[in-house]
Amino acid sequence: MRGTWVKRAVVAVVFGVSVVASAPSAAAVAGLATGAATAAGERIVLVGIPGLMWSDVTPADTPNLWRLAGESALGSLSVRAVRKDTCPYDAWLTVSAGVRSAVGGACGMAPTPEADGEGAVVPEFSWLWEVREQDDAGTLGQALHAAGRTTMAVGPGAALALADREGRVDLYAPSPAEVTQWSRGDVVAVEIPDLVAPYVSGDRLSEVPELLSAGARRAAARAADAKLGSFLPRLGSATVLVAGLSDHGSVPHLRTAMLRGPGSGTGSGTGSGPGTGAAGTLGARSTHRDDMVIVPDLTATILARTGVAAPPAVVGVPVDTHPTGGNLNERVEALRTADVAGQTIRDATGVFFTTLAVLQVVFYITAFLLLRRRDGLPAVRAAAVALASIPVSTYLVNLTPWARAAQPAVTLFVSIAAIAVALTVAALAGPWRRGVLGPLTVIAAVTAAVLLGDLLTGTPLQLNSLMGYTGVVGARYYGLGNIPFALLATAVLLVTTAAADRLVRAGRKALAVALVAALGAFAMLLDGWPGVGSDFGGVIAFVPGIAVTALIVAGRRVSIVKLGAFCAAGGVLVMAIAYLDYLRPPASQTHLGRFVGQVADGTFLPVISRKLGAMLSTLLSPNLMPVVLAAFAFLVFALLRPGAASAGVLPIAFERAPMLRAGLLGALVSGLVGMLVNDSGAAVLSMALALAVPLVLSAGIRALQHGEPVPAAGYPGTPPSPAAA
C-alpha cells in the first residue's frame, strides 16, 4: 500500500489531476466492491478466535494454526472498536455492522441465540438500535440474505455477526462438533471462544492486563487449535479467514489475521487464482498498510468474496494480499514484533511526554536565570538545540530495530537520546555553526525533511512512534497525525523564513515571499491530501500560518480580520479537498470524503461534538499545558522585558535575522489554530512551541555571542508580542 516517492509527489503537486490519477478505475472499484466474476460464487468461512495473538501461534502448541498460516496471507488485526479495549460482543457486533460498534454498559460474550428450525434468532436483536443506538447492527446478514446467500453460524458470536435485521441466521449450531454438513452455508462464521472465555466473568471482560499464567494461556491456545483442526479439513475449497477479533484484557494488542483461498498469494484481494499465500501479507486500504487490517474490513471482505455489494454503512474495504519474502518463521516473528512495538509505544508514551514536559519547564527556568546574568550561554544554546532535536529523533529511531531488543523500552529511549545528541552535535559543529540561523536551519530542515519524506513513503516512521500513532491504539493508521502536523508546520515555516531572510537581505523580497508561499503550500497539500497526509484540521491551521508568515516577510500588516479570513480560507480549502475525495468510489474514500457524506446526510454533529470534547480535555493535561505555559511565559516576557528576562536574546535574533520573526509568529498561529480545530488540542500548540521557541532562543544566543548590544525594551527594532501581531 505504500506509494512510491514519485507517485505521491505527483499526487501532491498536480492538484486538479490527482483525484483522477489516485482513484481506482471504475472496473477496479467494481471488482473490489462486488468481487471478481469468477469469485461471485465463492464460499467463505470466518473463523473468529477472540483474543488470539501471533505470540500464541507456534508449531508446538498450535499445529493446525501454524499449518494454516503456512498456506495463508498473514497480517495484524487492529481490533479497536469504540472502547480502549474490545470485548467479544463488540467485535462480533462490529462484523455485523461493518463499522466500529459497541453495545455499551457491561461487555463480555455475545448473547446465546434461540433455536428457530435449523436456524436461530438472536434474542431482542432490535434492542441494539432501539436502546443502544447501534443503528447498523445486522447490515452484513441483511445484505447476504437480500442477495440470496445462505448463512451458517456456529456459536453465539457467529450468530450475532451474520444475523439479519430480524436477528436471524439460516443455519445454526452451538459448536463445531454439532455441524454435520459444512457445505450448506454460502457464508459461514465460527466462534472458537476457548482463548477468551477464561478472561470473561459474567458479562464483563477482565480488567487486568493478563489474568492467566503463561501455561494456562498456552493450554487455552491448544484447546482452540484443536477445535479448529476438528473441522478445517472439512471446509473443502472454501476461503478461510481467521481473525483474533477481540482483546482478552484491559490492554489492547494487535491480533492474528490470516486468509487462505483464491488469490491469497497473488497480490490481489479478490483474485481467482489458486494461490497458497505462502509468501503473502494481508493488508487493506483502510489502514494503508500491507500487513494490517481492521475489523470492518472482515465485513467488506465477506461481501466481496461472495459477490455481494457492500451497503453504504460498511466503512471497511476488502483485504489485499501482497507477495513478500521470508519463511514462515520470519513472517510470524515480524508480526509478533509489530505488536511488541505497539505495546511499547503505548506504555511509554505517558512517561515520554511527562519527561519532555519536565525538561521543557526546567530548561526555561534555567535559561531565565542564566541569561539574566549572561552565564553559561554555550550550555543554554546546546540545551536548546538538543531539546528541539528530540521530536524528530522519535521518528528517526524507527530506522533502527529497537523493537527486537531484549528490553525494547530501554532501547527505544536510549536510541532516541543518542540520535538527539548526534543531531545536536551536527547542528552545532558543522560549518553552519557560525551563522545566527545555522543550527536552527539544520534542525528545522531535518525535521521537515523527515516528516515530508515519511508522508511520501507511506508513513513508516510515524507508525509506532512516541509522537505518532500505533495500530494497537487504533486512532489512526496512516497519514499525518496532529503532533506531527504541529512539528511539520513549525519546521517548514522556520526553514523557509531562514532561506527568505537571505533573499530579503539580497534585495529579493518578492522571491522570498514566493518561496514561503510555495514551500508552505507544498507541505500543506501533502498534509491534507487524501491517502497521503489525510489531515483535516491541519489544513485549516496551516493556511493562516503560511499567510501570516508570507505577509510579514512582505512587510505587510496582519490584522485580526485578515487572520479570520485566512482561517476561513483554510476551512474552504480542506472542504474542497474532502469533496474531491467524496467524489471517489466509497471504497476509495478516506475519512475526509466520509465526513462530507456525514455533512450531506446530517450525521456530522456527533463527530464535531466528540472532537470538541477531546480538544477541551487536553487543556487540563499535566503533560501538555506546562509546556504551553512555560514556553509562552518565557516568550512573552523575553519580548516585553528583553534586558531583564533573557539578556535581550530574542530582540537580537530578530534584529540579526528579521525574517525569523515571521517564521515564529506563523508557527504560533498554526499551533494556536491547530489547537482549536483538532481533537489533540493542546498537544498541537505545545509541540509547536517545543520546537520553535528553543530554536529561536538558540539563534538569539548566537547573536549575543557575536557581541551585539542588548536592546532596551521598546527599542525601534523590538518586535511586538505574538498577541499584538
PDB file of C-alpha atoms in Angstrom, residues 318-546:
ATOM      1  CA  PRO A 318     -11.853  -5.891   1.106  1.00  0.00           C
ATOM      2  CA  VAL A 319      -8.463  -7.061   2.264  1.00  0.00           C
ATOM      3  CA  ASP A 320      -5.499  -7.111  -0.124  1.00  0.00           C
ATOM      4  CA  THR A 321      -2.624  -9.558  -0.189  1.00  0.00           C
ATOM      5  CA  HIS A 322       0.928  -8.765  -1.198  1.00  0.00           C
ATOM      6  CA  PRO A 323       3.825 -11.071  -2.066  1.00  0.00           C
ATOM      7  CA  THR A 324       6.717 -10.884   0.348  1.00  0.00           C
ATOM      8  CA  GLY A 325       9.920 -12.734   1.069  1.00  0.00           C
ATOM      9  CA  GLY A 326      10.974 -14.704   4.104  1.00  0.00           C
ATOM     10  CA  ASN A 327       9.967 -18.055   5.509  1.00  0.00           C
ATOM     11  CA  LEU A 328       7.024 -18.623   7.819  1.00  0.00           C
ATOM     12  CA  ASN A 329       9.070 -18.190  10.990  1.00  0.00           C
ATOM     13  CA  GLU A 330      10.363 -14.811   9.826  1.00  0.00           C
ATOM     14  CA  ARG A 331       6.923 -13.606   8.750  1.00  0.00           C
ATOM     15  CA  VAL A 332       5.285 -14.574  12.031  1.00  0.00           C
ATOM     16  CA  GLU A 333       8.156 -13.087  14.022  1.00  0.00           C
ATOM     17  CA  ALA A 334       7.749  -9.785  12.168  1.00  0.00           C
ATOM     18  CA  LEU A 335       4.066  -9.688  13.152  1.00  0.00           C
ATOM     19  CA  ARG A 336       4.905 -10.517  16.770  1.00  0.00           C
ATOM     20  CA  THR A 337       7.437  -7.683  16.747  1.00  0.00           C
ATOM     21  CA  ALA A 338       4.788  -5.296  15.421  1.00  0.00           C
ATOM     22  CA  ASP A 339       2.667  -5.999  18.497  1.00  0.00           C
ATOM     23  CA  VAL A 340       5.694  -5.547  20.777  1.00  0.00           C
ATOM     24  CA  ALA A 341       6.423  -2.194  19.127  1.00  0.00           C
ATOM     25  CA  GLY A 342       2.832  -1.038  19.505  1.00  0.00           C
ATOM     26  CA  GLN A 343       2.673  -2.157  23.128  1.00  0.00           C
ATOM     27  CA  THR A 344       5.968  -0.479  23.966  1.00  0.00           C
ATOM     28  CA  ILE A 345       4.876   2.807  22.411  1.00  0.00           C
ATOM     29  CA  ARG A 346       1.507   2.678  24.164  1.00  0.00           C
ATOM     30  CA  ASP A 347       3.111   2.033  27.544  1.00  0.00           C
ATOM     31  CA  ALA A 348       5.961   4.519  27.092  1.00  0.00           C
ATOM     32  CA  THR A 349       4.031   7.490  25.704  1.00  0.00           C
ATOM     33  CA  GLY A 350       2.952   8.820  29.096  1.00  0.00           C
ATOM     34  CA  VAL A 351       6.458   8.563  30.536  1.00  0.00           C
ATOM     35  CA  PHE A 352       7.919  10.214  27.459  1.00  0.00           C
ATOM     36  CA  PHE A 353       5.611  13.235  27.437  1.00  0.00           C
ATOM     37  CA  THR A 354       5.944  13.692  31.188  1.00  0.00           C
ATOM     38  CA  THR A 355       9.716  13.663  30.845  1.00  0.00           C
ATOM     39  CA  LEU A 356       9.561  16.062  27.902  1.00  0.00           C
ATOM     40  CA  ALA A 357       7.320  18.452  29.850  1.00  0.00           C
ATOM     41  CA  VAL A 358       9.692  18.402  32.823  1.00  0.00           C
ATOM     42  CA  LEU A 359      12.712  19.009  30.592  1.00  0.00           C
ATOM     43  CA  GLN A 360      10.988  21.923  28.874  1.00  0.00           C
ATOM     44  CA  VAL A 361       9.950  23.611  32.121  1.00  0.00           C
ATOM     45  CA  VAL A 362      13.365  23.071  33.737  1.00  0.00           C
ATOM     46  CA  PHE A 363      15.037  24.434  30.612  1.00  0.00           C
ATOM     47  CA  TYR A 364      13.020  27.665  30.580  1.00  0.00           C
ATOM     48  CA  ILE A 365      13.583  28.285  34.293  1.00  0.00           C
ATOM     49  CA  THR A 366      17.306  27.580  33.968  1.00  0.00           C
ATOM     50  CA  ALA A 367      17.626  29.678  30.816  1.00  0.00           C
ATOM     51  CA  PHE A 368      15.820  32.567  32.503  1.00  0.00           C
ATOM     52  CA  LEU A 369      18.188  32.507  35.484  1.00  0.00           C
ATOM     53  CA  LEU A 370      21.385  32.086  33.456  1.00  0.00           C
ATOM     54  CA  LEU A 371      20.565  34.557  30.706  1.00  0.00           C
ATOM     55  CA  ARG A 372      19.807  37.297  33.189  1.00  0.00           C
ATOM     56  CA  ARG A 373      23.457  37.071  34.269  1.00  0.00           C
ATOM     57  CA  ARG A 374      24.781  36.116  30.842  1.00  0.00           C
ATOM     58  CA  ASP A 375      26.192  32.937  32.359  1.00  0.00           C
ATOM     59  CA  GLY A 376      26.555  29.626  30.572  1.00  0.00           C
ATOM     60  CA  LEU A 377      25.452  30.860  27.161  1.00  0.00           C
ATOM     61  CA  PRO A 378      27.039  27.954  25.229  1.00  0.00           C
ATOM     62  CA  ALA A 379      25.390  25.414  27.533  1.00  0.00           C
ATOM     63  CA  VAL A 380      21.983  27.054  27.228  1.00  0.00           C
ATOM     64  CA  ARG A 381      22.336  27.151  23.449  1.00  0.00           C
ATOM     65  CA  ALA A 382      23.338  23.476  23.302  1.00  0.00           C
ATOM     66  CA  ALA A 383      20.435  22.509  25.562  1.00  0.00           C
ATOM     67  CA  ALA A 384      18.019  24.477  23.376  1.00  0.00           C
ATOM     68  CA  VAL A 385      19.176  22.719  20.210  1.00  0.00           C
ATOM     69  CA  ALA A 386      19.093  19.342  21.973  1.00  0.00           C
ATOM     70  CA  LEU A 387      15.504  19.873  23.121  1.00  0.00           C
ATOM     71  CA  ALA A 388      14.470  20.827  19.595  1.00  0.00           C
ATOM     72  CA  SER A 389      16.178  17.668  18.288  1.00  0.00           C
ATOM     73  CA  ILE A 390      14.088  15.296  20.394  1.00  0.00           C
ATOM     74  CA  PRO A 391      10.856  15.354  18.313  1.00  0.00           C
ATOM     75  CA  VAL A 392      12.459  14.319  15.022  1.00  0.00           C
ATOM     76  CA  SER A 393      14.528  11.718  16.880  1.00  0.00           C
ATOM     77  CA  THR A 394      11.316   9.921  17.875  1.00  0.00           C
ATOM     78  CA  TYR A 395      10.718   9.228  14.178  1.00  0.00           C
ATOM     79  CA  LEU A 396      14.289   8.516  13.112  1.00  0.00           C
ATOM     80  CA  VAL A 397      14.543   5.860  15.824  1.00  0.00           C
ATOM     81  CA  ASN A 398      12.214   3.679  13.750  1.00  0.00           C
ATOM     82  CA  LEU A 399      15.059   3.240  11.271  1.00  0.00           C
ATOM     83  CA  THR A 400      16.667   1.061  13.965  1.00  0.00           C
ATOM     84  CA  PRO A 401      15.430  -2.391  15.126  1.00  0.00           C
ATOM     85  CA  TRP A 402      14.711  -1.236  18.686  1.00  0.00           C
ATOM     86  CA  ALA A 403      11.547  -3.354  18.978  1.00  0.00           C
ATOM     87  CA  ARG A 404      13.580  -6.553  18.559  1.00  0.00           C
ATOM     88  CA  ALA A 405      15.801  -5.799  21.551  1.00  0.00           C
ATOM     89  CA  ALA A 406      15.541  -7.777  24.783  1.00  0.00           C
ATOM     90  CA  GLN A 407      14.380  -4.595  26.548  1.00  0.00           C
ATOM     91  CA  PRO A 408      12.603  -2.623  23.833  1.00  0.00           C
ATOM     92  CA  ALA A 409      11.525   0.303  26.035  1.00  0.00           C
ATOM     93  CA  VAL A 410      15.032   0.918  27.341  1.00  0.00           C
ATOM     94  CA  THR A 411      16.478   0.548  23.866  1.00  0.00           C
ATOM     95  CA  LEU A 412      13.878   2.968  22.499  1.00  0.00           C
ATOM     96  CA  PHE A 413      14.710   5.761  24.949  1.00  0.00           C
ATOM     97  CA  VAL A 414      18.467   5.254  24.719  1.00  0.00           C
ATOM     98  CA  SER A 415      18.307   5.307  20.915  1.00  0.00           C
ATOM     99  CA  ILE A 416      16.210   8.487  20.871  1.00  0.00           C
ATOM    100  CA  ALA A 417      18.682  10.185  23.200  1.00  0.00           C
ATOM    101  CA  ALA A 418      21.628   9.077  21.067  1.00  0.00           C
ATOM    102  CA  ILE A 419      20.023  10.380  17.865  1.00  0.00           C
ATOM    103  CA  ALA A 420      19.173  13.700  19.536  1.00  0.00           C
ATOM    104  CA  VAL A 421      22.766  14.085  20.711  1.00  0.00           C
ATOM    105  CA  ALA A 422      24.065  13.282  17.213  1.00  0.00           C
ATOM    106  CA  LEU A 423      21.772  15.885  15.653  1.00  0.00           C
ATOM    107  CA  THR A 424      22.783  18.455  18.257  1.00  0.00           C
ATOM    108  CA  VAL A 425      26.469  17.870  17.554  1.00  0.00           C
ATOM    109  CA  ALA A 426      25.868  18.089  13.807  1.00  0.00           C
ATOM    110  CA  ALA A 427      23.917  21.334  14.182  1.00  0.00           C
ATOM    111  CA  LEU A 428      26.480  22.979  16.457  1.00  0.00           C
ATOM    112  CA  ALA A 429      29.702  21.628  14.937  1.00  0.00           C
ATOM    113  CA  GLY A 430      29.147  21.974  11.181  1.00  0.00           C
ATOM    114  CA  PRO A 431      30.314  24.886   9.061  1.00  0.00           C
ATOM    115  CA  TRP A 432      26.887  26.489   9.511  1.00  0.00           C
ATOM    116  CA  ARG A 433      27.509  26.908  13.240  1.00  0.00           C
ATOM    117  CA  ARG A 434      28.931  30.414  12.738  1.00  0.00           C
ATOM    118  CA  GLY A 435      25.663  31.797  11.378  1.00  0.00           C
ATOM    119  CA  VAL A 436      22.920  33.028  13.657  1.00  0.00           C
ATOM    120  CA  LEU A 437      20.379  30.763  11.917  1.00  0.00           C
ATOM    121  CA  GLY A 438      22.722  27.857  11.196  1.00  0.00           C
ATOM    122  CA  PRO A 439      21.716  25.317  13.886  1.00  0.00           C
ATOM    123  CA  LEU A 440      18.085  26.440  13.684  1.00  0.00           C
ATOM    124  CA  THR A 441      18.054  25.776   9.947  1.00  0.00           C
ATOM    125  CA  VAL A 442      19.674  22.353  10.348  1.00  0.00           C
ATOM    126  CA  ILE A 443      17.210  21.066  12.966  1.00  0.00           C
ATOM    127  CA  ALA A 444      14.174  22.586  11.232  1.00  0.00           C
ATOM    128  CA  ALA A 445      15.278  21.249   7.841  1.00  0.00           C
ATOM    129  CA  VAL A 446      15.893  17.742   9.201  1.00  0.00           C
ATOM    130  CA  THR A 447      12.511  17.740  10.938  1.00  0.00           C
ATOM    131  CA  ALA A 448      10.695  18.937   7.818  1.00  0.00           C
ATOM    132  CA  ALA A 449      12.571  16.554   5.512  1.00  0.00           C
ATOM    133  CA  VAL A 450      11.941  13.523   7.724  1.00  0.00           C
ATOM    134  CA  LEU A 451       8.214  14.198   8.023  1.00  0.00           C
ATOM    135  CA  LEU A 452       7.741  15.049   4.339  1.00  0.00           C
ATOM    136  CA  GLY A 453       9.755  12.015   3.304  1.00  0.00           C
ATOM    137  CA  ASP A 454       7.706   9.893   5.684  1.00  0.00           C
ATOM    138  CA  LEU A 455       4.484  11.150   4.084  1.00  0.00           C
ATOM    139  CA  LEU A 456       5.765  10.354   0.612  1.00  0.00           C
ATOM    140  CA  THR A 457       6.705   6.788   1.556  1.00  0.00           C
ATOM    141  CA  GLY A 458       3.570   5.721   3.429  1.00  0.00           C
ATOM    142  CA  THR A 459       4.446   6.991   6.940  1.00  0.00           C
ATOM    143  CA  PRO A 460       6.545   4.066   8.173  1.00  0.00           C
ATOM    144  CA  LEU A 461       8.250   6.343  10.717  1.00  0.00           C
ATOM    145  CA  GLN A 462       5.097   7.750  12.318  1.00  0.00           C
ATOM    146  CA  LEU A 463       3.662   4.270  12.874  1.00  0.00           C
ATOM    147  CA  ASN A 464       4.730   3.018  16.308  1.00  0.00           C
ATOM    148  CA  SER A 465       6.459   6.254  17.281  1.00  0.00           C
ATOM    149  CA  LEU A 466       6.110   8.216  20.509  1.00  0.00           C
ATOM    150  CA  MET A 467       4.946  11.310  18.637  1.00  0.00           C
ATOM    151  CA  GLY A 468       2.954   9.369  16.054  1.00  0.00           C
ATOM    152  CA  TYR A 469       0.377   6.603  16.364  1.00  0.00           C
ATOM    153  CA  THR A 470       0.064   2.847  16.660  1.00  0.00           C
ATOM    154  CA  GLY A 471      -2.352   0.213  15.405  1.00  0.00           C
ATOM    155  CA  VAL A 472      -2.679  -1.087  18.965  1.00  0.00           C
ATOM    156  CA  VAL A 473      -4.488   2.099  19.968  1.00  0.00           C
ATOM    157  CA  GLY A 474      -6.234   2.310  16.584  1.00  0.00           C
ATOM    158  CA  ALA A 475      -6.920   6.046  16.492  1.00  0.00           C
ATOM    159  CA  ARG A 476      -5.061   6.467  13.180  1.00  0.00           C
ATOM    160  CA  TYR A 477      -3.196   4.093  10.882  1.00  0.00           C
ATOM    161  CA  TYR A 478      -1.668   6.346   8.219  1.00  0.00           C
ATOM    162  CA  GLY A 479      -1.216   9.959   7.200  1.00  0.00           C
ATOM    163  CA  LEU A 480      -0.100  12.895   9.319  1.00  0.00           C
ATOM    164  CA  GLY A 481      -1.102  12.853  12.973  1.00  0.00           C
ATOM    165  CA  ASN A 482      -1.836  16.028  14.912  1.00  0.00           C
ATOM    166  CA  ILE A 483       1.503  16.207  16.717  1.00  0.00           C
ATOM    167  CA  PRO A 484       3.498  15.525  13.526  1.00  0.00           C
ATOM    168  CA  PHE A 485       1.435  18.257  11.852  1.00  0.00           C
ATOM    169  CA  ALA A 486       2.489  20.769  14.511  1.00  0.00           C
ATOM    170  CA  LEU A 487       6.125  19.790  14.032  1.00  0.00           C
ATOM    171  CA  LEU A 488       5.891  19.860  10.225  1.00  0.00           C
ATOM    172  CA  ALA A 489       4.191  23.261  10.079  1.00  0.00           C
ATOM    173  CA  THR A 490       6.665  24.761  12.542  1.00  0.00           C
ATOM    174  CA  ALA A 491       9.713  23.269  10.838  1.00  0.00           C
ATOM    175  CA  VAL A 492       8.606  24.270   7.334  1.00  0.00           C
ATOM    176  CA  LEU A 493       7.836  27.850   8.350  1.00  0.00           C
ATOM    177  CA  LEU A 494      11.133  28.245  10.224  1.00  0.00           C
ATOM    178  CA  VAL A 495      13.300  26.797   7.470  1.00  0.00           C
ATOM    179  CA  THR A 496      11.553  28.769   4.712  1.00  0.00           C
ATOM    180  CA  THR A 497      11.904  32.040   6.602  1.00  0.00           C
ATOM    181  CA  ALA A 498      15.567  31.267   7.256  1.00  0.00           C
ATOM    182  CA  ALA A 499      16.010  30.999   3.491  1.00  0.00           C
ATOM    183  CA  ALA A 500      13.798  34.045   2.942  1.00  0.00           C
ATOM    184  CA  ASP A 501      15.995  36.052   5.295  1.00  0.00           C
ATOM    185  CA  ARG A 502      18.958  35.650   2.957  1.00  0.00           C
ATOM    186  CA  LEU A 503      16.843  36.603  -0.042  1.00  0.00           C
ATOM    187  CA  VAL A 504      15.493  39.740   1.640  1.00  0.00           C
ATOM    188  CA  ARG A 505      19.000  40.803   2.577  1.00  0.00           C
ATOM    189  CA  ALA A 506      19.933  40.388  -1.082  1.00  0.00           C
ATOM    190  CA  GLY A 507      17.080  42.667  -2.085  1.00  0.00           C
ATOM    191  CA  ARG A 508      14.869  39.873  -3.459  1.00  0.00           C
ATOM    192  CA  LYS A 509      11.832  40.266  -1.248  1.00  0.00           C
ATOM    193  CA  ALA A 510       9.331  39.122  -3.893  1.00  0.00           C
ATOM    194  CA  LEU A 511      11.231  35.872  -4.357  1.00  0.00           C
ATOM    195  CA  ALA A 512      11.355  35.412  -0.578  1.00  0.00           C
ATOM    196  CA  VAL A 513       7.576  35.763  -0.325  1.00  0.00           C
ATOM    197  CA  ALA A 514       7.093  33.341  -3.224  1.00  0.00           C
ATOM    198  CA  LEU A 515       9.431  30.835  -1.557  1.00  0.00           C
ATOM    199  CA  VAL A 516       7.471  30.906   1.708  1.00  0.00           C
ATOM    200  CA  ALA A 517       4.152  30.557  -0.116  1.00  0.00           C
ATOM    201  CA  ALA A 518       5.308  27.802  -2.488  1.00  0.00           C
ATOM    202  CA  LEU A 519       7.081  25.571   0.041  1.00  0.00           C
ATOM    203  CA  GLY A 520       4.356  26.146   2.587  1.00  0.00           C
ATOM    204  CA  ALA A 521       1.649  25.253   0.064  1.00  0.00           C
ATOM    205  CA  PHE A 522       3.519  22.101  -0.991  1.00  0.00           C
ATOM    206  CA  ALA A 523       3.786  20.883   2.615  1.00  0.00           C
ATOM    207  CA  MET A 524       0.166  21.849   3.282  1.00  0.00           C
ATOM    208  CA  LEU A 525      -1.125  19.867   0.293  1.00  0.00           C
ATOM    209  CA  LEU A 526       0.833  16.810   1.355  1.00  0.00           C
ATOM    210  CA  ASP A 527      -0.617  17.258   4.826  1.00  0.00           C
ATOM    211  CA  GLY A 528      -4.213  17.418   3.658  1.00  0.00           C
ATOM    212  CA  TRP A 529      -4.261  15.259   0.549  1.00  0.00           C
ATOM    213  CA  PRO A 530      -6.368  12.068   0.885  1.00  0.00           C
ATOM    214  CA  GLY A 531      -4.224   8.973   1.163  1.00  0.00           C
ATOM    215  CA  VAL A 532      -1.063  10.997   1.853  1.00  0.00           C
ATOM    216  CA  GLY A 533      -1.455  13.190   4.946  1.00  0.00           C
ATOM    217  CA  SER A 534      -5.262  12.916   5.154  1.00  0.00           C
ATOM    218  CA  ASP A 535      -5.237  15.622   7.825  1.00  0.00           C
ATOM    219  CA  PHE A 536      -8.455  17.648   8.051  1.00  0.00           C
ATOM    220  CA  GLY A 537      -7.680  20.129  10.817  1.00  0.00           C
ATOM    221  CA  GLY A 538      -4.077  20.567   9.733  1.00  0.00           C
ATOM    222  CA  VAL A 539      -5.034  22.326   6.512  1.00  0.00           C
ATOM    223  CA  ILE A 540      -7.279  24.752   8.374  1.00  0.00           C
ATOM    224  CA  ALA A 541      -4.377  25.612  10.687  1.00  0.00           C
ATOM    225  CA  PHE A 542      -1.600  25.570   8.084  1.00  0.00           C
ATOM    226  CA  VAL A 543      -3.212  28.136   5.749  1.00  0.00           C
ATOM    227  CA  PRO A 544      -3.251  31.042   8.247  1.00  0.00           C
ATOM    228  CA  GLY A 545       0.278  30.166   9.391  1.00  0.00           C
ATOM    229  CA  ILE A 546       1.608  30.356   5.844  1.00  0.00           C
TER     230      ILE A 546
END
